[in-house]
Coordinates of C-alpha atoms in Angstrom, one line a residue:
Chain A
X1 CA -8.0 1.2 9.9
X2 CA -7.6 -1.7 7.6
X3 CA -7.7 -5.5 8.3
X4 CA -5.4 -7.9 8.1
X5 CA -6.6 -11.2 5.7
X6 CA -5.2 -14.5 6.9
X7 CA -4.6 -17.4 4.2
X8 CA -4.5 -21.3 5.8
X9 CA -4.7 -23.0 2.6
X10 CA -2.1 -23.9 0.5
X11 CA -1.7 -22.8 -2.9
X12 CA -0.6 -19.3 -4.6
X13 CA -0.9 -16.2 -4.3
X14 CA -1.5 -13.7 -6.9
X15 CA -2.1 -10.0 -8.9
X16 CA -4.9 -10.5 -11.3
X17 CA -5.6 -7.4 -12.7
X18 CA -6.0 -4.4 -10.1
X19 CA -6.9 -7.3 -7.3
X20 CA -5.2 -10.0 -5.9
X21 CA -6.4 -13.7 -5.1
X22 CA -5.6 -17.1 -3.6
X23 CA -5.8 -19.9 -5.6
X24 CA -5.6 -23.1 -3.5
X25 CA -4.2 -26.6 -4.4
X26 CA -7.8 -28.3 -5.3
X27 CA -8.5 -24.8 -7.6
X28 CA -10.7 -22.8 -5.4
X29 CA -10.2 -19.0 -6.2
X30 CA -10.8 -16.4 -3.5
X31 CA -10.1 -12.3 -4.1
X32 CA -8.7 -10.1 -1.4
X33 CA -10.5 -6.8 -1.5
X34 CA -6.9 -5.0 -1.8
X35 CA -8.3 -1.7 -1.4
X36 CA -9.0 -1.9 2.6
X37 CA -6.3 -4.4 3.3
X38 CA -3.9 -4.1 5.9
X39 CA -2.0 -6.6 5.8
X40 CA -2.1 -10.5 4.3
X41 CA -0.7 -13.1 6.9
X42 CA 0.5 -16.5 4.8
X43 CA -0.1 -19.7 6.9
X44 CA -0.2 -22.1 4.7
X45 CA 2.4 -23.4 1.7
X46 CA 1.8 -21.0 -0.9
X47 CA 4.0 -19.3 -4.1
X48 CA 4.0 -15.9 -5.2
X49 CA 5.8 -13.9 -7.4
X50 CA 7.3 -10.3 -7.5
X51 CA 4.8 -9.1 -9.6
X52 CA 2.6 -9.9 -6.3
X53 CA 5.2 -8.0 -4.4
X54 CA 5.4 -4.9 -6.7
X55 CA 1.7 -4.4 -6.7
X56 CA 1.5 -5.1 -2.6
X57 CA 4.4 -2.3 -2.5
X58 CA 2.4 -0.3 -4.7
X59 CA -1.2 -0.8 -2.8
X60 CA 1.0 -0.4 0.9
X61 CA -0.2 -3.6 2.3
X62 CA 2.6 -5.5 4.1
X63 CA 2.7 -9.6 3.8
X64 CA 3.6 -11.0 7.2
X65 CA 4.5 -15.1 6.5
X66 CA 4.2 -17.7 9.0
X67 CA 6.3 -20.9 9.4
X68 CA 4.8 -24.4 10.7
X69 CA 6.9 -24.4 13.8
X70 CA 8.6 -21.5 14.2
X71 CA 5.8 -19.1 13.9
X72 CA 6.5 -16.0 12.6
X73 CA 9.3 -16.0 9.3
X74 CA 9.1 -12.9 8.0
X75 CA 7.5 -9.5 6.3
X76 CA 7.5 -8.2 2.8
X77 CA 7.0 -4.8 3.6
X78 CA 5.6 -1.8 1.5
X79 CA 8.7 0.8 0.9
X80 CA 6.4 3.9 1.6
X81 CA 7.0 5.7 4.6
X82 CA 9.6 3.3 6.1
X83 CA 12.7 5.2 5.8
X84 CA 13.5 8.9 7.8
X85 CA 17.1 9.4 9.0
X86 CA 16.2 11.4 11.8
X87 CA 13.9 9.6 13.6
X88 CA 16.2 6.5 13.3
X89 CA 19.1 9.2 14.9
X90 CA 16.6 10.3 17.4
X91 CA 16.2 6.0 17.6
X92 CA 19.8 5.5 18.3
X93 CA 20.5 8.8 20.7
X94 CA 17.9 7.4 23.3
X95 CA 19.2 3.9 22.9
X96 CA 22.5 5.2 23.9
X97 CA 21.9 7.7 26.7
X98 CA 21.7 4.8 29.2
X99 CA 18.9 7.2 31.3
X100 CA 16.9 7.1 28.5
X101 CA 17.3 3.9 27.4
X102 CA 16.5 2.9 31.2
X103 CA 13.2 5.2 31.9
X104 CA 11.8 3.7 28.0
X105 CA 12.2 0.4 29.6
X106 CA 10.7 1.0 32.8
X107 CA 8.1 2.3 30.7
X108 CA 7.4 0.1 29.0
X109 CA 7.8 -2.7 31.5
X110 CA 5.0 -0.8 33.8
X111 CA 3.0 -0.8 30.9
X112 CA 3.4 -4.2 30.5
X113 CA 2.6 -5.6 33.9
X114 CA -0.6 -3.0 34.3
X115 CA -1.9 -4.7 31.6
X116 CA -1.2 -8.2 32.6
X117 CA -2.7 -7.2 36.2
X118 CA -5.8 -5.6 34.5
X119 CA -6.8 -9.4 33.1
X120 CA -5.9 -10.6 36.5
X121 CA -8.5 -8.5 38.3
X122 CA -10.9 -8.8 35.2
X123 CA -11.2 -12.5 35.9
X124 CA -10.6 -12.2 39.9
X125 CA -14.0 -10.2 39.4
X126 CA -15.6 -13.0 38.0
X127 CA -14.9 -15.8 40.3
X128 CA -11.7 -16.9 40.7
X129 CA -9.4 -16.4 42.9
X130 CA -6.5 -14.7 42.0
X131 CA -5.6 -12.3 45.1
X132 CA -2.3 -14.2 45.4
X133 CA -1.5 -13.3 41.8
X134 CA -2.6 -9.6 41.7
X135 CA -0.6 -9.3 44.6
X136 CA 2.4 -10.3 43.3
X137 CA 1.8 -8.3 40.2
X138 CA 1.5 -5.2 42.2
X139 CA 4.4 -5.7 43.8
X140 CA 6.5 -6.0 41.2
X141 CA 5.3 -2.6 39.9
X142 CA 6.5 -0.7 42.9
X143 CA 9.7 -2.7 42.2
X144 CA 9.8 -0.6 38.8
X145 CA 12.0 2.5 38.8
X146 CA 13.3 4.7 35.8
X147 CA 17.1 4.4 37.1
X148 CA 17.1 0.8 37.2
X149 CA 19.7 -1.2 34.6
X150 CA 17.7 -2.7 31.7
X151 CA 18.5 -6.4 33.3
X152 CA 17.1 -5.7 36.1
X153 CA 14.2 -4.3 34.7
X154 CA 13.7 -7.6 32.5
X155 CA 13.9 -9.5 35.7
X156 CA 11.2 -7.7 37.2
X157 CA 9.1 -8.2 34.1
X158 CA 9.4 -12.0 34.1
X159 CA 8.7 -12.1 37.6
X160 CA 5.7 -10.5 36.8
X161 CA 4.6 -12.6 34.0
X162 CA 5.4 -15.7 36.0
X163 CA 2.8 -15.2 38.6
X164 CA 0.0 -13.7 36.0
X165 CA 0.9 -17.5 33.7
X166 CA -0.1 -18.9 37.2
X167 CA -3.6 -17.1 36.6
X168 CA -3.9 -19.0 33.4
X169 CA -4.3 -22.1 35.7
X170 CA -7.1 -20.2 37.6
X171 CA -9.1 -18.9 34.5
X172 CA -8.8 -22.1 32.5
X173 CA -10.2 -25.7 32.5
X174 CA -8.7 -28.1 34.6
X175 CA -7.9 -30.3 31.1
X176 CA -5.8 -27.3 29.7
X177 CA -2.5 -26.7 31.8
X178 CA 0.1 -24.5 31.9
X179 CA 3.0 -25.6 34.0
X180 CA 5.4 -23.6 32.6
X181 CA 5.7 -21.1 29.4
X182 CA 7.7 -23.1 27.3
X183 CA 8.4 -22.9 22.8
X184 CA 10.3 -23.8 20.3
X185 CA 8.5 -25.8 20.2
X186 CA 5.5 -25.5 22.6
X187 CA 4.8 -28.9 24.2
X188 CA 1.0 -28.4 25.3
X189 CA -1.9 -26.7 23.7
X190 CA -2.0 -23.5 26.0
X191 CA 2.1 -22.8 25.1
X192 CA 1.3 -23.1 21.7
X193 CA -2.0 -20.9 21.5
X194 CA 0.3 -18.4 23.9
X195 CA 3.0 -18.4 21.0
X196 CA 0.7 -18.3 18.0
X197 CA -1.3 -15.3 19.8
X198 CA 1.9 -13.2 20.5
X199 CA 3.1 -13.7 16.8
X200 CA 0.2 -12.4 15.9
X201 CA 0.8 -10.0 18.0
X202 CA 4.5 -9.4 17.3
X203 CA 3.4 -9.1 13.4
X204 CA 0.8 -6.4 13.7
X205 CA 3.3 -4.5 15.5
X206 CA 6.0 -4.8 13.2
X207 CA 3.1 -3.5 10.3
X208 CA 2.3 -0.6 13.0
X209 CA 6.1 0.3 13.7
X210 CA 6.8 0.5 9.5
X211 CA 3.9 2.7 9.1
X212 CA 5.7 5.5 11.3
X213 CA 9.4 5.2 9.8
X214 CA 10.3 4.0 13.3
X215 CA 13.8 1.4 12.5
X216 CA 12.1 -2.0 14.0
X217 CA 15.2 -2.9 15.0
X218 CA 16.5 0.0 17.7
X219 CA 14.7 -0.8 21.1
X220 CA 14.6 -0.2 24.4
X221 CA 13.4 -3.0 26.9
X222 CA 14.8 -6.1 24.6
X223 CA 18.2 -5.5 23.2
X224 CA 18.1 -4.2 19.8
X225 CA 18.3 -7.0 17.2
X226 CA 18.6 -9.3 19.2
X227 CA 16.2 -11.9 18.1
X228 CA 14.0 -10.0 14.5
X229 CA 12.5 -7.2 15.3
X230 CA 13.2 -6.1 18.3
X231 CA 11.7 -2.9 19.0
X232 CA 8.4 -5.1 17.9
X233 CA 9.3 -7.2 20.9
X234 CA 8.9 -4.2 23.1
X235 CA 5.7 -2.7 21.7
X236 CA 4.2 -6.6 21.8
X237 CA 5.0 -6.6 25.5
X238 CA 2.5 -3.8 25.8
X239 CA -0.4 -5.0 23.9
X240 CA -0.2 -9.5 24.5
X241 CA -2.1 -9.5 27.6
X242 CA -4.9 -7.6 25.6
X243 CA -5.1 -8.8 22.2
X244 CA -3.6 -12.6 22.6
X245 CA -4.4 -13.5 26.3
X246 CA -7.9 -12.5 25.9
X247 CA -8.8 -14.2 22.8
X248 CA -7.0 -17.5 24.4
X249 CA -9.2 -17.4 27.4
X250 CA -12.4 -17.0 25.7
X251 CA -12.1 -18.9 23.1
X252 CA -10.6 -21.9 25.6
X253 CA -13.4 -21.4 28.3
X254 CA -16.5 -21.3 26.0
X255 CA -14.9 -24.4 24.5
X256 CA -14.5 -23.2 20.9
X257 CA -11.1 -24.1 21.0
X258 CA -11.0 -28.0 22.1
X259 CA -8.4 -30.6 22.0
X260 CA -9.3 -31.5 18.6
X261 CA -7.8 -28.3 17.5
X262 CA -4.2 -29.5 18.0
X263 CA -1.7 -31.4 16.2
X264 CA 0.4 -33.3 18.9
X265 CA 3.5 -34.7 18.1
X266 CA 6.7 -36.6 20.1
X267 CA 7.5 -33.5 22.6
X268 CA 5.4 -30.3 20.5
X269 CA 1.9 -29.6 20.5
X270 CA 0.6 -27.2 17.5
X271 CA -2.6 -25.9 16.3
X272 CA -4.1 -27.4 13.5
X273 CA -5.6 -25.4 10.4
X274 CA -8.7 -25.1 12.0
X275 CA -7.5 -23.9 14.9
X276 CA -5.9 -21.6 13.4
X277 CA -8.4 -20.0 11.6
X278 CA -10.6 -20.1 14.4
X279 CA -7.9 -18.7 16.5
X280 CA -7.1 -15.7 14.1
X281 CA -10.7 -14.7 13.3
X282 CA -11.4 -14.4 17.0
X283 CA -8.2 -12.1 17.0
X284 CA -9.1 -9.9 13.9
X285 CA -12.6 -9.7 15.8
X286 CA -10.5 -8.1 18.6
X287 CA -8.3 -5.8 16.7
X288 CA -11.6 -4.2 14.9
X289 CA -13.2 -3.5 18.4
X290 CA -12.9 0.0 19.7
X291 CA -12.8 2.3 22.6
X292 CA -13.0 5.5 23.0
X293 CA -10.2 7.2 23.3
X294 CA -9.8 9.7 25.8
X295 CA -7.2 12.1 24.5
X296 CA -8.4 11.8 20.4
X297 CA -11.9 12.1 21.6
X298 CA -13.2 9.4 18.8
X299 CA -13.5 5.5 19.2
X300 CA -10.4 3.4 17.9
X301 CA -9.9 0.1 17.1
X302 CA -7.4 -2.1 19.4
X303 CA -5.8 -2.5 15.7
X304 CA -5.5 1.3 15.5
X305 CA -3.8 1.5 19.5
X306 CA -1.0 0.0 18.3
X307 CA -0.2 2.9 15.7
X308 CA -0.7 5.2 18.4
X309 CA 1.8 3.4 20.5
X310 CA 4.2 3.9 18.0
X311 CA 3.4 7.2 17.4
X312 CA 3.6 8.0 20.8
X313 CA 6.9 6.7 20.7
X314 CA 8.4 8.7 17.7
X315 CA 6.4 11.4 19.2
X316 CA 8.3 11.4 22.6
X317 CA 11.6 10.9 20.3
X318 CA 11.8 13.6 18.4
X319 CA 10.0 16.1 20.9
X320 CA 11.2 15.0 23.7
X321 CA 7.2 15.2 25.2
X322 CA 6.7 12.2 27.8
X323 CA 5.9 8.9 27.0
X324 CA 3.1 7.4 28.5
X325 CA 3.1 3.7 27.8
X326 CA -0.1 1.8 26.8
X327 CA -2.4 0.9 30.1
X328 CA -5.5 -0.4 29.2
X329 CA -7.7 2.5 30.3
X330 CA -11.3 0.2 29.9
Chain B
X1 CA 25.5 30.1 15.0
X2 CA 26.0 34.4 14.2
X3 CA 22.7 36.4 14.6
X4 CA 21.9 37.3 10.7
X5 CA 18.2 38.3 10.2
X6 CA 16.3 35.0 9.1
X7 CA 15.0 37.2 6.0
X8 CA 18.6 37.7 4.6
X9 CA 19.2 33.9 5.9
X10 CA 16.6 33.0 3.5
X11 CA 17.7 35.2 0.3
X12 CA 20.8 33.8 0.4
X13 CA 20.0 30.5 1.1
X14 CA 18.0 31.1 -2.8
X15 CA 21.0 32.5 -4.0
X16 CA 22.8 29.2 -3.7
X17 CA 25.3 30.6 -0.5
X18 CA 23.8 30.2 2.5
X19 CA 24.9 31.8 5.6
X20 CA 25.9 28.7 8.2
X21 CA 23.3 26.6 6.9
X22 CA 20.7 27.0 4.4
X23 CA 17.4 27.8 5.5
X24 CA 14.4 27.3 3.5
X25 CA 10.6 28.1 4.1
X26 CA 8.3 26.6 1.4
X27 CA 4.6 28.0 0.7
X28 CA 3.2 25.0 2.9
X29 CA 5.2 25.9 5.8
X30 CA 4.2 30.0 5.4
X31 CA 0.8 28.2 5.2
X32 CA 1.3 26.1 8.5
X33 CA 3.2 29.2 10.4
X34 CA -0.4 31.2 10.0
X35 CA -2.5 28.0 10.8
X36 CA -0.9 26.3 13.8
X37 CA 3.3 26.1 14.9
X38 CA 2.9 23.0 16.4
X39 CA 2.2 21.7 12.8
X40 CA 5.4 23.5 11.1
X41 CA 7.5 22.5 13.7
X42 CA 6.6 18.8 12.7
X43 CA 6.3 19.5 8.8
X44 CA 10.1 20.6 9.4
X45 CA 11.2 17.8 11.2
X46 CA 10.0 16.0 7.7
X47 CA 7.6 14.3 9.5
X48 CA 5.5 12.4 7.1
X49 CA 1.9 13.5 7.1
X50 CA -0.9 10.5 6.6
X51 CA -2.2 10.8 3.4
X52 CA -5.0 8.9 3.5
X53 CA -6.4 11.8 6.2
X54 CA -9.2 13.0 4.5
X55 CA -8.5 16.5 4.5
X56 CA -5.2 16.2 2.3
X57 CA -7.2 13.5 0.0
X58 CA -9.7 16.2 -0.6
X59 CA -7.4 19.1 -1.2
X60 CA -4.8 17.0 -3.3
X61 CA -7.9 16.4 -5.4
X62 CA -9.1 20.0 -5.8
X63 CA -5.9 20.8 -6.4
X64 CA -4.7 18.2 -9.3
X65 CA -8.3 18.7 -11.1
X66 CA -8.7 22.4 -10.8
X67 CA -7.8 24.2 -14.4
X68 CA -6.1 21.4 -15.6
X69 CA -4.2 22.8 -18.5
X70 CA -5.2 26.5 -17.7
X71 CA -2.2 26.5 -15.4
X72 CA 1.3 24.9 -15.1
X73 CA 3.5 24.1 -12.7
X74 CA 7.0 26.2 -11.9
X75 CA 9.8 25.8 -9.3
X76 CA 12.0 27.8 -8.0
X77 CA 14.5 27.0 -5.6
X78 CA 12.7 26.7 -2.4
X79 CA 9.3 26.8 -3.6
X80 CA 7.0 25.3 -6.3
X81 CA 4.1 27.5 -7.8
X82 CA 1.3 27.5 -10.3
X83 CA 1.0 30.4 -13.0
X84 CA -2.2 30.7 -14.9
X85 CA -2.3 31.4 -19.1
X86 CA -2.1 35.8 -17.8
X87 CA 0.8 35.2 -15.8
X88 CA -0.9 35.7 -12.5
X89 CA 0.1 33.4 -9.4
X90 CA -2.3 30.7 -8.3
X91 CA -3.0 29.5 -5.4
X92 CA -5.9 26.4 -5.2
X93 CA -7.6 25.4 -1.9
X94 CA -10.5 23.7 -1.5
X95 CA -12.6 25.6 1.1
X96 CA -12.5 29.3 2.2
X97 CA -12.2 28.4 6.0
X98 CA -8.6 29.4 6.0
X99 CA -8.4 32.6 3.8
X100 CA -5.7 34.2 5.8
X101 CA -2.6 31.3 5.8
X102 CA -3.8 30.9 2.1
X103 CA -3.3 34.5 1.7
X104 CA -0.1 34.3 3.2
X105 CA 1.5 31.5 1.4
X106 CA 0.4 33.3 -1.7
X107 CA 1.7 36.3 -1.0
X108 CA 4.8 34.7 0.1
X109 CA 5.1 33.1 -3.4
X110 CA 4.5 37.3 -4.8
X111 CA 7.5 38.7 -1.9
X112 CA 10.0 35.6 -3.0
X113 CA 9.4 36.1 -6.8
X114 CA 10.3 39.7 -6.2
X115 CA 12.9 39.5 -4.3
X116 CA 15.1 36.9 -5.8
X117 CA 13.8 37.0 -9.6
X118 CA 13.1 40.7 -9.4
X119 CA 9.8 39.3 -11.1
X120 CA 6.6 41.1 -10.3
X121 CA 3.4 39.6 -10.8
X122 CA -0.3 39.6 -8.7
X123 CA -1.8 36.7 -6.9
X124 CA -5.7 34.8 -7.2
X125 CA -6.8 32.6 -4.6
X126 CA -8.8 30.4 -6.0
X127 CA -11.8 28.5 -4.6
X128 CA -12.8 26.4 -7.3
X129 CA -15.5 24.2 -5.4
X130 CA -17.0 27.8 -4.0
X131 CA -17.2 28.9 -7.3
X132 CA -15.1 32.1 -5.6
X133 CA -11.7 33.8 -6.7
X134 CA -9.9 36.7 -4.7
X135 CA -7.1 38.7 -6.2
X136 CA -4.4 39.3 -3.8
X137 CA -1.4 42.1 -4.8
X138 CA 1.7 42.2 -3.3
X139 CA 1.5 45.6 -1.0
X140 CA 4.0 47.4 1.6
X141 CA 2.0 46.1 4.4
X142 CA 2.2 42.6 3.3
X143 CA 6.0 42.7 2.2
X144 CA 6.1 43.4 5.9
X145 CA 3.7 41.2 7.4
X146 CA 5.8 38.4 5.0
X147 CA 9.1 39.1 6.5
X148 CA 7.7 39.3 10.5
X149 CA 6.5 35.6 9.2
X150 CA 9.8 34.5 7.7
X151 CA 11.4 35.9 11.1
X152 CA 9.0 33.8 12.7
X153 CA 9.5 30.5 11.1
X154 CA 12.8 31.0 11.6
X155 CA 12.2 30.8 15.3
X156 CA 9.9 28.3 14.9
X157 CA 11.8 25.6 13.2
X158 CA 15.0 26.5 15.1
X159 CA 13.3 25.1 18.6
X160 CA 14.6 22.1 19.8
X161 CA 11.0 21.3 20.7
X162 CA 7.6 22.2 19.4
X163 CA 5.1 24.3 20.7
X164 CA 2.5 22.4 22.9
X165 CA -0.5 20.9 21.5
X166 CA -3.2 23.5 21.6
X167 CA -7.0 23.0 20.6
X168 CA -8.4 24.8 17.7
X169 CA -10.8 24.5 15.5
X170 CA -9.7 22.7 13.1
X171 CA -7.3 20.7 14.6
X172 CA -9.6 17.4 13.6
X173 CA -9.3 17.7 10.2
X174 CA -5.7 18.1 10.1
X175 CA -3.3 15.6 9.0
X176 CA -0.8 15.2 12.3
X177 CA -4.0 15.1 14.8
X178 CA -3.7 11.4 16.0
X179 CA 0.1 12.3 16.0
X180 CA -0.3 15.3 17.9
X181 CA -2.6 14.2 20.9
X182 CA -2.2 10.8 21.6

């Protein structure tokens, strides 16, 4: 699997010859070894062109660009392998046979909250006390049925994810609170690390749904297109409490993420460049960590789960084989 | 849908009327009917395959640098085949280890030229990286064999489902592995 390259500087982006590279605004030139790239995330204020775009098309990396406050903005995606009618109609028929739709859901909501309880009892393992929390957690699993209307099955899920934020409170410092999730924009530092981390997230999805010709915007759980893309929304669900949550906590309790990190303004609190990039290479670290994987037999990266997911997906579309929803198995 | 033999399905599908709807088998999917079902069911569902597998790097390569200009490219309706300089039909792969489904797809390539150009012509399955070349003629027994397969693509491709995923030997090297087990 590829890796994703992450730009914070501001300046412009580039083809030069069969590469491409960053020039920043005081003139320092860096080259992105093309070849192996996943994906290039923009952070900063930079330019390109759509000669840049052409040869990104033609190479099949996808350019994922992030705003100042509103994180994510949007993806210039490679056109290869993004288009097949019938898995879009396979897409659409389960979206609209409300059993389907419903047991996807439910799917994916278990999936969800398993993996949120998983980082509960990780941490209730090492000291703190979150019996109250797991509880709660496990509850609203046996609360999860196939049959149940999509709303209802969104309830559950923020119920759920309610009582695991209340773990944050547990696992973190006492100088970093979170009294409530809150964006747009996040008023304290662990709201806006929470938001950064899921865009990240939410992005690497999106690159993992367009690699299968799934349409990123028929879902299941979140209502399609309702906010970008939304089947992205359901696959991130799956994978937060893994990818971002983790890297938050770590990075938060072993104090390599500190105050000085943020940018606070009247009513918003945001990560600074450097927070950013310390933020993001702790989360590329993650997505290029493997595990073996029981049914391929091979170690995969965490990057590389979420192609599966989506695979599993399409595969459970167009076969009409079960679909097991990502549980972290480790 | 009326219960015409898949064979005559076929012949007319290459004669440009096709009974209810066309039906087409290609060489890759005579290939994939002899190697595992699972994989032509998906190949028929136009499922794309991931390129960047090293298995189809490998035998993309073998096939684009083997006899370069000793051999050129025709199509024919359903399927697309390579003739060398005397005319024979030829068919690259880049390892031995599945002689048989490369036997098949080449004699498949034979049985259609025959049977809807009235063109006869002999086969070589080429091994270029083994140094090895097997001549493979068109006989009764594999006109027959041909047409059982036809008949059993048809009923392949025509499930709503695919077969299940079954272990073989060579089911790590194949393109749709991560697809098909995870």
């Amino acid at each position: 699997m590829d890796r994703n390259y992450h730009v914070f500087s501001d300046g412009r982006i580039e083809r030069t010859d069969d590469t491409v590279r960053v020039v920043t605004d005081d003139g320092e030139k860096k080259y992105v070894p093309i070849e192996n790239a996943e994906a290039l995330f923009l952070h900063g204020q930079i330019d390109f062109n759509t000669r840049l775009v052409s040869f990104l098309n033609k190479q099949g990396v996808a350019m994922h660009v992030f705003g100042w406050e509103d994180y994510y903005a949007g993806s210039i995606m490679p056109k290869r392998g993004q288009t097949s009618g019938r898995t879009v109609v396979s897409q659409v028929r389960a979206y609209d046979d409300t059993d389907h739709r419903r047991q996807l859901a439910a799917a994916i909501v278990s999936g969800s909250i398993h993996n949120m309880r998983t980082n509960a009892v990780y941490y209730d393992g090492r000291g703190r006390n979150l019996e109250t929390e797991i509880t709660d957690l496990e509850a609203a699993t046996e609360r999860v049925a196939d049959d149940l209307p999509v709303d209802e099955l969104m309830g559950i899920e923020a119920t759920a994810r309610k009582a695991y934020y209340r773990t944050f409170n547990e696992i973190l410092p006492d100088e970093f609170r979170l009294s409530r999730r809150e964006y747009n924009p996040p008023p304290n530092e662990i709201n806006s690390l929470i938001s950064f981390g899921n865009s990240l997230v939410y992005a690497n999805c999106v690159s993992a749904i367009r690699a299968t010709a799934l349409d990123p915007t028929i879902s299941y759980l979140h209502e399609p297109g309702e906010r970008r893309y939304s089947l992205s929304l359901d696959l991130a669900d799956l994978f937060k409490p893994v990818l971002a949550d983790r890297v938050l906590f770590r990075l938060v309790n072993r104090g390599q993420l500190t105050r000085d990190d943020f940018e606070t303004e009247l009513g918003s609190c945001l990560l600074n460049e450097r927070g950013r990039q310390t933020y993001s290479k702790a989360f590329e670290e993650t997505l290029e960590r493997t595990v073996d994987h029981p049914q391929l037999n091979r170690n995969v990266s965490y990057q590389y789960l979420l192609r599966l997911e989506a695979y599993k997906l399409k595969k459970h579309l167009l076969t009409g084989e079960p679909y097991e929803p990502f549980k972290r198995w480790w | 849908m009326t219960d015409v033999d898949p064979v005559i399905r076929l012949l007319e599908t290459a004669r440009g009327n096709p009974v209810d709807e066309p039906f087409r088998v290609t060489g890759v999917m005579m290939q994939y009917y002899h190697v595992c079902e699972r994989e032509l069911w998906f190949e028929s569902r136009n499922l794309e395959i991931d390129r960047e597998n090293p298995t189809v790097v490998r035998g993309t390569r073998v096939d684009d640098t083997a006899y370069g200009e000793k051999r050129r490219n025709l199509h024919m309706g359903m399927i697309s085949l390579d003739l060398l300089e005397d005319g024979r039909v030829v068919e690259v792969k880049p390892s031995s280890r599945l002689t048989e489904p490369a036997r098949m797809q080449l004699s498949y390539y034979l049985w259609y030229l025959e049977r809807v150009a009235g063109i006869e012509k002999d086969g070589v399955l080429a091994h270029p990286r083994e140094r090895k070349r097997e001549p493979v003629e068109l006989t009764d027994e594999r006109r027959a064999t041909v047409e059982a397969a036809v008949r059993g693509i048809h009923e392949t491709v025509t499930r709503e489902t695919p077969p299940p995923a079954e272990e073989k030997p060579f089911c790590d090297s194949c393109a749709y592995h991560d697809f098909c087990w995870c």
